[in-house]
PDB file of C-alpha atoms and ligand atoms in Angstrom:
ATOM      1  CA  UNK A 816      49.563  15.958  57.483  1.00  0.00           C
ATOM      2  CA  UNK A 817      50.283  18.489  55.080  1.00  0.00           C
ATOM      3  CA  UNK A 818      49.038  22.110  54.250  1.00  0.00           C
ATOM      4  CA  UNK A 819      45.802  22.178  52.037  1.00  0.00           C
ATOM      5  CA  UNK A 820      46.296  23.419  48.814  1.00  0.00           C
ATOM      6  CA  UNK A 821      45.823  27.263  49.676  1.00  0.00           C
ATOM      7  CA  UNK A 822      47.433  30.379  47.821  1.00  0.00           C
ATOM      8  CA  UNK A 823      49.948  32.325  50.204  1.00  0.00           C
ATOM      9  CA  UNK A 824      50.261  36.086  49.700  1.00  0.00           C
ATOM     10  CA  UNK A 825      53.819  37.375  50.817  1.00  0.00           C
ATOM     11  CA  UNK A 826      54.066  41.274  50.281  1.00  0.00           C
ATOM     12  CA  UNK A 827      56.257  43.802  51.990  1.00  0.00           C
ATOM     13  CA  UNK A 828      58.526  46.850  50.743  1.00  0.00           C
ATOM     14  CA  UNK A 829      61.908  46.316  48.717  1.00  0.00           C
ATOM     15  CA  UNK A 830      65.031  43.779  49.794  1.00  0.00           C
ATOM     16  CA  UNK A 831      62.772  42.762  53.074  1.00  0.00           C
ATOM     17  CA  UNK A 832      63.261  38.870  52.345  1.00  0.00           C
ATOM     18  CA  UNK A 833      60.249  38.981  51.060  1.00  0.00           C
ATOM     19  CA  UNK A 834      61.206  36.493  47.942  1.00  0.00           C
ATOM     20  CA  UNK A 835      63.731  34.217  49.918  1.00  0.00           C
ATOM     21  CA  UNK A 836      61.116  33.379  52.935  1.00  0.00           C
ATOM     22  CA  UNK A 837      59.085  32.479  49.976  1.00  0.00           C
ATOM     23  CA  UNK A 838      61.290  30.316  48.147  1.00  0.00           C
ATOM     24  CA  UNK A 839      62.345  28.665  51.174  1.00  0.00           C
ATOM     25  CA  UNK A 840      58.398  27.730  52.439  1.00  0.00           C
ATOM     26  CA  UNK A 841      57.283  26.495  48.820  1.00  0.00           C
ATOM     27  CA  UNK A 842      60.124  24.111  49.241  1.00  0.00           C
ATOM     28  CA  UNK A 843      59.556  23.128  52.663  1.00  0.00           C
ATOM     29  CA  UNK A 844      55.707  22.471  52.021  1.00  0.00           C
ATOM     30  CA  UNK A 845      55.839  21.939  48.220  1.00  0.00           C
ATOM     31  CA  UNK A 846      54.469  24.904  47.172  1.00  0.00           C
ATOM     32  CA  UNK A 847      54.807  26.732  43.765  1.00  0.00           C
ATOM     33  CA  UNK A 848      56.839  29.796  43.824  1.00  0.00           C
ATOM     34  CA  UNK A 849      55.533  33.075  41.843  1.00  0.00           C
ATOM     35  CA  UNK A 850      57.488  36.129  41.907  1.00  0.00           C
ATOM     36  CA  UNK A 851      55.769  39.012  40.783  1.00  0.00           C
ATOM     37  CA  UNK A 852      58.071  41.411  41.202  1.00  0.00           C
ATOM     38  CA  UNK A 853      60.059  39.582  38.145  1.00  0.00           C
ATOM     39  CA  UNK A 854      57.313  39.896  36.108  1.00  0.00           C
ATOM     40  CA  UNK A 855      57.389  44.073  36.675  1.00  0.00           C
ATOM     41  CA  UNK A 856      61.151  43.893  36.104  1.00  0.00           C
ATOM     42  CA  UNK A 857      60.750  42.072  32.999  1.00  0.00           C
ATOM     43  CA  UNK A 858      58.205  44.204  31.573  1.00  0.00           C
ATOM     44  CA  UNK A 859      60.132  47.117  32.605  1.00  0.00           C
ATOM     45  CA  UNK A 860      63.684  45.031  30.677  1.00  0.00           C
ATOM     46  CA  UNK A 861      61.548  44.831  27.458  1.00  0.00           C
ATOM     47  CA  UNK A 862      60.374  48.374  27.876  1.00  0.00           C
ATOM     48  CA  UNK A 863      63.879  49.837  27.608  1.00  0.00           C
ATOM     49  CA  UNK A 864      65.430  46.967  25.317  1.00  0.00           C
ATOM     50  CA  UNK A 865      62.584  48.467  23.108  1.00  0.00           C
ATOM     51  CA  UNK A 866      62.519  51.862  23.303  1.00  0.00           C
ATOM     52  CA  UNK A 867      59.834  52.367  25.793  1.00  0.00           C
ATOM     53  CA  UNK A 868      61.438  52.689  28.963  1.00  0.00           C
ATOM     54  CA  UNK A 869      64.347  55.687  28.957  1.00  0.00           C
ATOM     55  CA  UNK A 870      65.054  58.695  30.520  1.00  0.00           C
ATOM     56  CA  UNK A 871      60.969  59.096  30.190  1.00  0.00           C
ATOM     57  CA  UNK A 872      57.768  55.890  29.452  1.00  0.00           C
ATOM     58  CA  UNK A 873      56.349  56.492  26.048  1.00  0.00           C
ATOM     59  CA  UNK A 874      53.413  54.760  27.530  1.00  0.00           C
ATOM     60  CA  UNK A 875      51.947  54.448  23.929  1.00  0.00           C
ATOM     61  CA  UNK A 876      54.688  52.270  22.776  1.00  0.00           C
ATOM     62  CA  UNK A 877      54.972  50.220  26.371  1.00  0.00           C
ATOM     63  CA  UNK A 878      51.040  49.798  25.564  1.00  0.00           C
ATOM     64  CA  UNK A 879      51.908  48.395  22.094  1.00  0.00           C
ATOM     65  CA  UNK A 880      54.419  46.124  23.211  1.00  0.00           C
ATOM     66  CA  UNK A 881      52.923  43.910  25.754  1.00  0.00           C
ATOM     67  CA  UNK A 882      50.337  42.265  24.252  1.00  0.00           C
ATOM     68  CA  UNK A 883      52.749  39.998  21.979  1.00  0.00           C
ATOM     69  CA  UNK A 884      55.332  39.902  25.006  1.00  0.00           C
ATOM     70  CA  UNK A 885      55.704  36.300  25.917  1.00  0.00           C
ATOM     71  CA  UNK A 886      57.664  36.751  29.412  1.00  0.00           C
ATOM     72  CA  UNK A 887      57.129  33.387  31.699  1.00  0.00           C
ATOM     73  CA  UNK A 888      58.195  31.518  34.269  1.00  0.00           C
ATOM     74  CA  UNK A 889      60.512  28.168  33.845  1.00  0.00           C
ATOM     75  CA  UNK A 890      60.661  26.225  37.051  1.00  0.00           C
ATOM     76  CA  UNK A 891      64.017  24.438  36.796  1.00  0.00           C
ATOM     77  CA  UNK A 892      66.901  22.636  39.761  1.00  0.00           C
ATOM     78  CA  UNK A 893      68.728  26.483  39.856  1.00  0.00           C
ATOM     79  CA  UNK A 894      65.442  27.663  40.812  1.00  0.00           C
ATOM     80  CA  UNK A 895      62.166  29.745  38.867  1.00  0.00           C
ATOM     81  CA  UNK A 896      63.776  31.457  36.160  1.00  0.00           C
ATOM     82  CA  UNK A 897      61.967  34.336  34.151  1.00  0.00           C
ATOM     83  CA  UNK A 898      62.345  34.302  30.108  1.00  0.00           C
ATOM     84  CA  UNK A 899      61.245  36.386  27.668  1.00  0.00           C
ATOM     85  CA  UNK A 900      60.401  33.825  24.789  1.00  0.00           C
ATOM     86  CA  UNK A 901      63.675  31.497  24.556  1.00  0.00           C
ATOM     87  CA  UNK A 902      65.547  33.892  26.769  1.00  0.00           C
ATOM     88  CA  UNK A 903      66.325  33.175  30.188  1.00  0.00           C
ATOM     89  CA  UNK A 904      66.472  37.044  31.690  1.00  0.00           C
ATOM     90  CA  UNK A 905      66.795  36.383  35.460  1.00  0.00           C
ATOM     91  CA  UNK A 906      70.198  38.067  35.386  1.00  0.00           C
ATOM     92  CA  UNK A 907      69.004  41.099  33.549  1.00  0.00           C
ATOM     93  CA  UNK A 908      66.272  42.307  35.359  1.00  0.00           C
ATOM     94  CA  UNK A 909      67.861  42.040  39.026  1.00  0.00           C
ATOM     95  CA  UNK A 910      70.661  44.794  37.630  1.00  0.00           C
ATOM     96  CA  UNK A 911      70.557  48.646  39.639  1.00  0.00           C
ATOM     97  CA  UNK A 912      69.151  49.773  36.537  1.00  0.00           C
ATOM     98  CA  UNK A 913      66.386  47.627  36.043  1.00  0.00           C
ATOM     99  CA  UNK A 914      65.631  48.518  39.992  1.00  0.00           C
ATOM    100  CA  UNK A 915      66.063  52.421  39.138  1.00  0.00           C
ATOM    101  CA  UNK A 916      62.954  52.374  36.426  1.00  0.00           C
ATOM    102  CA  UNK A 917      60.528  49.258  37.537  1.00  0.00           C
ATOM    103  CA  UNK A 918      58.726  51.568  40.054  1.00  0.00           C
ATOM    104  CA  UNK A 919      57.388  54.135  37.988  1.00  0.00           C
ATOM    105  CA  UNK A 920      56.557  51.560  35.268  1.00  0.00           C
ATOM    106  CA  UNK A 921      54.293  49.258  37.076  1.00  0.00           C
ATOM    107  CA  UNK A 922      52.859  52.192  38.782  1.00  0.00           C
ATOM    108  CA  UNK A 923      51.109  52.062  35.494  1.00  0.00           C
ATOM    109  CA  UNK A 924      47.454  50.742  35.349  1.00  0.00           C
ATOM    110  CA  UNK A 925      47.637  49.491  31.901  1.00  0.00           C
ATOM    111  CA  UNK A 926      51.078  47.719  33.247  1.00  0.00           C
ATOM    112  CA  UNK A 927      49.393  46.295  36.217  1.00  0.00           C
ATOM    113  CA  UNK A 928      46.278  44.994  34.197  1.00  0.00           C
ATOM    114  CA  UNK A 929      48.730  43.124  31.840  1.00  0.00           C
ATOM    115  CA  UNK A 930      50.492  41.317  34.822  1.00  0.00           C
ATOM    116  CA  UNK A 931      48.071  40.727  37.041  1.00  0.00           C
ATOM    117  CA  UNK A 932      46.364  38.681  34.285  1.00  0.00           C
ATOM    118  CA  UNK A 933      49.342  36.359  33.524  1.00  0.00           C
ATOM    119  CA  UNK A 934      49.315  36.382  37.618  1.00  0.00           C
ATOM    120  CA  UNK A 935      45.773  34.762  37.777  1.00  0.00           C
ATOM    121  CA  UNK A 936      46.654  31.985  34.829  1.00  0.00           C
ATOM    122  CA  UNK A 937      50.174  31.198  36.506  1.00  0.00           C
ATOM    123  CA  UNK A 938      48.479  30.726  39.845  1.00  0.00           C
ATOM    124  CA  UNK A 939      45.767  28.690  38.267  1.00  0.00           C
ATOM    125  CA  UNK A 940      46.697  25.267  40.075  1.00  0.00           C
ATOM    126  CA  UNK A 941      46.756  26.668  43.425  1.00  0.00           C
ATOM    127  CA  UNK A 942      49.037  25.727  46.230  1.00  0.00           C
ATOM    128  CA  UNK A 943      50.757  28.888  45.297  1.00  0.00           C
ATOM    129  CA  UNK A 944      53.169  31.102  47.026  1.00  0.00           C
ATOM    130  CA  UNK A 945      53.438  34.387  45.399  1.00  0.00           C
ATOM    131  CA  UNK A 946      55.409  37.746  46.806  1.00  0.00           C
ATOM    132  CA  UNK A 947      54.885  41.228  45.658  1.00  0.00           C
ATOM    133  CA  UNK A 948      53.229  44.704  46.867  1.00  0.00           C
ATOM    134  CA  UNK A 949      50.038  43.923  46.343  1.00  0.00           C
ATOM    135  CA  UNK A 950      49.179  40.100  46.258  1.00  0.00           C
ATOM    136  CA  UNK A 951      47.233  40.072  49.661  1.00  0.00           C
ATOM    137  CA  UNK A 952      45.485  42.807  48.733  1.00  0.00           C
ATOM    138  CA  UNK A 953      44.661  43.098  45.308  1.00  0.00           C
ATOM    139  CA  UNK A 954      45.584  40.237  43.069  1.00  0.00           C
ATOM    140  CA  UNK A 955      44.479  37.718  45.575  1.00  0.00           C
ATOM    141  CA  UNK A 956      42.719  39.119  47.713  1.00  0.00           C
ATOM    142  CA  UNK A 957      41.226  35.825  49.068  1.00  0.00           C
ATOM    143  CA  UNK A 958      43.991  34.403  49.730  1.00  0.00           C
ATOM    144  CA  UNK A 959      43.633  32.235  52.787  1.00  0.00           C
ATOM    145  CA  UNK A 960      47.085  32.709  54.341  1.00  0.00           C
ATOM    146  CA  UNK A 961      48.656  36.649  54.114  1.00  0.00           C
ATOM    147  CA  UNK A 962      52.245  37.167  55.218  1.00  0.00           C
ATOM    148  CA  UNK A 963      53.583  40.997  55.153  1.00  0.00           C
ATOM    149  CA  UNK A 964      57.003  41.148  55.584  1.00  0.00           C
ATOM    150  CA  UNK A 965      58.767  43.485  57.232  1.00  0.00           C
ATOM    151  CA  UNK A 966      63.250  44.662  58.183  1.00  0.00           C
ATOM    152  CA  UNK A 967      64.624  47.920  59.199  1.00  0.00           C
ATOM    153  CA  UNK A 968      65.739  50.021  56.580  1.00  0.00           C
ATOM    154  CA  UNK A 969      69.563  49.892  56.848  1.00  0.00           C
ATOM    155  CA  UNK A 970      69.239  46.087  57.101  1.00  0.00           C
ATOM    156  CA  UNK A 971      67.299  45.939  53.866  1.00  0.00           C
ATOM    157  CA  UNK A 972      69.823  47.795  51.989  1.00  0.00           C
ATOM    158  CA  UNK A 973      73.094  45.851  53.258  1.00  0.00           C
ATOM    159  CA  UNK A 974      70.872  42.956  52.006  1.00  0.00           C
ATOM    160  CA  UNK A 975      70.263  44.161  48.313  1.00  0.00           C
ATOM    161  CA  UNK A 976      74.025  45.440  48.466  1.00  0.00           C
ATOM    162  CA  UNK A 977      75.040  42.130  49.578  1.00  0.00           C
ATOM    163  CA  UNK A 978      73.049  40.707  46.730  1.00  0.00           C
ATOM    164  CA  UNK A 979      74.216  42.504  44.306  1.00  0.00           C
ATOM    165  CA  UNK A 980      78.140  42.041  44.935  1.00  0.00           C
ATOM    166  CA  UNK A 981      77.577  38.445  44.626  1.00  0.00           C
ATOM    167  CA  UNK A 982      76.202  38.740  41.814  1.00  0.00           C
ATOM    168  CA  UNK A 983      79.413  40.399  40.643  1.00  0.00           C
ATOM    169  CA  UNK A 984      78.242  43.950  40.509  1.00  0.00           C
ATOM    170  CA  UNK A 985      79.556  46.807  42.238  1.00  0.00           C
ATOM    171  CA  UNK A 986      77.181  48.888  43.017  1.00  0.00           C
ATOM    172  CA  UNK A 987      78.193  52.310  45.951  1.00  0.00           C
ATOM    173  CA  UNK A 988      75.796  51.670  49.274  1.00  0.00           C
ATOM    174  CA  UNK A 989      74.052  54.900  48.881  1.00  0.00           C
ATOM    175  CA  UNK A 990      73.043  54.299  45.389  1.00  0.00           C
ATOM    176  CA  UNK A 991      71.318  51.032  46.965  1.00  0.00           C
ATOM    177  CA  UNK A 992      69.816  52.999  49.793  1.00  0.00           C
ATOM    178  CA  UNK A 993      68.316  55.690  47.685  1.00  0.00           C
ATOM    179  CA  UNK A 994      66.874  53.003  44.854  1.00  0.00           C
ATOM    180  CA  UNK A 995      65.322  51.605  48.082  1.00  0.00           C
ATOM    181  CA  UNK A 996      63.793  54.619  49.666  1.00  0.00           C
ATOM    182  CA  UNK A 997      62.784  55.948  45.855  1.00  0.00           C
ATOM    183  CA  UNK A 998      61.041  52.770  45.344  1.00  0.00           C
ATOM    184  CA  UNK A 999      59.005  52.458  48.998  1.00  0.00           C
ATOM    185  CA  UNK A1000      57.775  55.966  48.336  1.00  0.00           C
ATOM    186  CA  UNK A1001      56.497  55.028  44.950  1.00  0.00           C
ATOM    187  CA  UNK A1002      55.386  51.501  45.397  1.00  0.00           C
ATOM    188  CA  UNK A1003      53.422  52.911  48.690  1.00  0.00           C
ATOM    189  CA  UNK A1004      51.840  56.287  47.007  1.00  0.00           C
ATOM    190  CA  UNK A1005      51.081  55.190  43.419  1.00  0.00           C
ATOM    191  CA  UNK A1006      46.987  55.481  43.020  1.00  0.00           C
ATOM    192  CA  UNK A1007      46.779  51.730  41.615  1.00  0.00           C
ATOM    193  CA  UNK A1008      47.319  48.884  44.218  1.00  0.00           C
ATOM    194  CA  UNK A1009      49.872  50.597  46.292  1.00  0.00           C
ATOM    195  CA  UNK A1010      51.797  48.786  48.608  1.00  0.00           C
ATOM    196  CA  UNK A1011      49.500  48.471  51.508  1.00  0.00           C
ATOM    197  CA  UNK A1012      49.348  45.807  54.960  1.00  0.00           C
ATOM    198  CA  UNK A1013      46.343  43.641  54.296  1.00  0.00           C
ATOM    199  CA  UNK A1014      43.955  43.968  57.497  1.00  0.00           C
ATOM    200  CA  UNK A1015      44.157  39.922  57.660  1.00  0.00           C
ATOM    201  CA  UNK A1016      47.869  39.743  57.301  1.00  0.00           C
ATOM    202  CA  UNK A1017      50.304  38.600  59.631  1.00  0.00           C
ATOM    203  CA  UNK A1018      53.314  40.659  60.074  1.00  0.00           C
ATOM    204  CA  UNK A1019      56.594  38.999  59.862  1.00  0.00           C
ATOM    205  CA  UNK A1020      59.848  41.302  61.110  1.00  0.00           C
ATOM    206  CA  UNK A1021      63.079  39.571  60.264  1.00  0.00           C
ATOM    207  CA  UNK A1022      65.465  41.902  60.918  1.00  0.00           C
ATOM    208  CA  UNK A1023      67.012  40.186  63.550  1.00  0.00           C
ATOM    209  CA  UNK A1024      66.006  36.160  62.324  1.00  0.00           C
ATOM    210  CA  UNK A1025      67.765  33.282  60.818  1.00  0.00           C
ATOM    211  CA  UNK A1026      66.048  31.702  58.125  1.00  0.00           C
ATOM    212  CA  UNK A1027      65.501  28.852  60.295  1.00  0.00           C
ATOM    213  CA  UNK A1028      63.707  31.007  62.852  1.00  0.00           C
ATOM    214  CA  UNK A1029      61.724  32.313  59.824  1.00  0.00           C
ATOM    215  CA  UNK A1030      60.501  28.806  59.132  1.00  0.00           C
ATOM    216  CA  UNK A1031      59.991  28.116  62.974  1.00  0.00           C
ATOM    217  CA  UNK A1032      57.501  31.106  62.844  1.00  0.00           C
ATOM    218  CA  UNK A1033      56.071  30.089  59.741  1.00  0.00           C
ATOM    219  CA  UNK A1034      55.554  26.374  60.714  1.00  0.00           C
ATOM    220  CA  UNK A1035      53.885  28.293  64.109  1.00  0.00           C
ATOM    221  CA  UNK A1036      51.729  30.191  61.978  1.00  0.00           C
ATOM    222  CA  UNK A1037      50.504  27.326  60.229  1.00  0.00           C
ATOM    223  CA  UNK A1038      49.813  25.551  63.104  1.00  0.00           C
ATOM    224  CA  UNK A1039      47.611  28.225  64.682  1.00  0.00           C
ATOM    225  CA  UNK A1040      45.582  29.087  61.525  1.00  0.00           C
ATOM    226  CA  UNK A1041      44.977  25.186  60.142  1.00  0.00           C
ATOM    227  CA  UNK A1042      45.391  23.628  63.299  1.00  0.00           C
ATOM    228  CA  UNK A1043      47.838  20.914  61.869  1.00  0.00           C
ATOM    229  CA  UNK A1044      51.510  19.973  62.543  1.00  0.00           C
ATOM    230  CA  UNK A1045      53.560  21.266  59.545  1.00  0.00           C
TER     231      UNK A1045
HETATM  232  O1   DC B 890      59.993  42.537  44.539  1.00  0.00           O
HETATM  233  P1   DC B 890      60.863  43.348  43.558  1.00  0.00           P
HETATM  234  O2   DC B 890      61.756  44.328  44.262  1.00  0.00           O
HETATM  235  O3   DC B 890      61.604  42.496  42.607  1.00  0.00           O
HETATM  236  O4   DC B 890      59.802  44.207  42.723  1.00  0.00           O
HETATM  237  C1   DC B 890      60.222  45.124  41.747  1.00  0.00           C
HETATM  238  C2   DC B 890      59.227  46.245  41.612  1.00  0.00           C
HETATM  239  O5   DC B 890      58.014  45.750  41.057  1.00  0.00           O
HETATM  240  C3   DC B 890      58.836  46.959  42.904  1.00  0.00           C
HETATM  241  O6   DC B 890      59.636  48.095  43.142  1.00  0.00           O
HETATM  242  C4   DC B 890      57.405  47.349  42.674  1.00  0.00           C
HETATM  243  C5   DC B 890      56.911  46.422  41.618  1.00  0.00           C
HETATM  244  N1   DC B 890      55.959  45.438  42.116  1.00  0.00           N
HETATM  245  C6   DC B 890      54.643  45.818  42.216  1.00  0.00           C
HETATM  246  O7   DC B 890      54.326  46.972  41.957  1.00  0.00           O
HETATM  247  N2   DC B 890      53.693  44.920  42.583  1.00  0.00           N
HETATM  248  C7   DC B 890      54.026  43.661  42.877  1.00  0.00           C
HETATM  249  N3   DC B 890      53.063  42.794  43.229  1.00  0.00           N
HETATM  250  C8   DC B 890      55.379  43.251  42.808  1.00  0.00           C
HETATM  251  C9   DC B 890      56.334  44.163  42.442  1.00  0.00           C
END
């Protein structure tokens, strides 16, 4: 039997897994996975490519920009890939410095608005498994299974450091640390959406799991809430 063809919210602060328990449960039960968190990073990528996105947001010319920006998702063997019209940017927007400006620009409503609306059409199918801040509680707030993911803080960093040295960068360990903290403070105290537990969600700490104990507890999960062997 398989799972019905649901939406699953996954939200949680920075580097907690959050995207990698997702990927690895759309494959599992065939779902489609949505990361929103690309979609603030690319926004944030054309914003300084552009000239809107420095040292300060000229929110005027972020404004002007989006409605002609064509960033999607390409669903391909390496994985979902985010382009900006021809242009695969997956690499791009995962750099330290993409990470050092994204928080402050989608703490912006007129930011938010933009994504959450290419959200709603990308999720249009269903069977969906999106991650983010605030997908539980404000983009979907229906969603009928809510996951919020949670790791202890020094774990979470030695994660996005890890991440980031494979990816051939070589970024210092308290650079990481701080872009974490900065961006759990400002995800968590902006006035639109902030990152927030969903009453309904179920709290997943993997500080100390495998992945395959992940997907143990997920398959559990399922099992209690449909009542079906997954
Ligand atoms: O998941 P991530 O670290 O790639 O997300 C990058 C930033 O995007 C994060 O610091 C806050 C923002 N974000 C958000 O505000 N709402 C979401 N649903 C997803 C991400």
């Amino acid at each position: 039997m398989k799972i019905p063809d649901i939406i699953i919210a996954v939200d949680g602060y920075s580097s907690t897994g959050k995207s990698t328990f997702a990927k690895m449960v759309a494959k599992e039960f065939g779902f489609l996975y949505l990361d929103s968190g690309a979609m603030y990073r690319g926004v944030t990528l054309a914003g300084m490519e552009r000239g809107a996105v420095g040292e300060t947001i000229d929110e005027a010319a972020l404004k002007a920009l989006l409605p002609p920006l064509d960033l999607h998702f390409v669903h391909s063997e390496e994985g979902t890939l985010l382009f900006d019209g021809q242009r695969c940017i997956e690499k791009e927007i995962r750099t330290l410095e993409v990470s050092g400006k994204v928080s402050p620009v989608s703490a912006l409503p007129l930011v938010r608005a933009w994504v959450d609306e290419r959200l709603h059409a990308f999720a249009e199918k269903g069977r969906v498994i999106m991650d983010g801040r605030d997908i539980g509680t404000t983009v979907f707030p229906r969603a009928e299974l809510k996951i919020f993911v949670t790791a202890a803080e020094d774990v979470r960093a030695q994660r996005r450091f890890d991440e980031l040295v494979s990816k051939g960068d070589s970024p210092r360990f308290e650079d990481v640390l701080a872009n974490l903290r900065e961006r759990d403070y400002i995800d968590s105290h902006r006035e639109t959406s902030p990152l927030r537990q969903a009453p309904d969600a179920f709290v997943l700490d993997n500080s100390d799991m495998t992945m395959h104990e992940e997907l143990v507890w997920m398959r559990g999960l399922i099992q209690g809430k449909f009542g079906i062997l997954a």
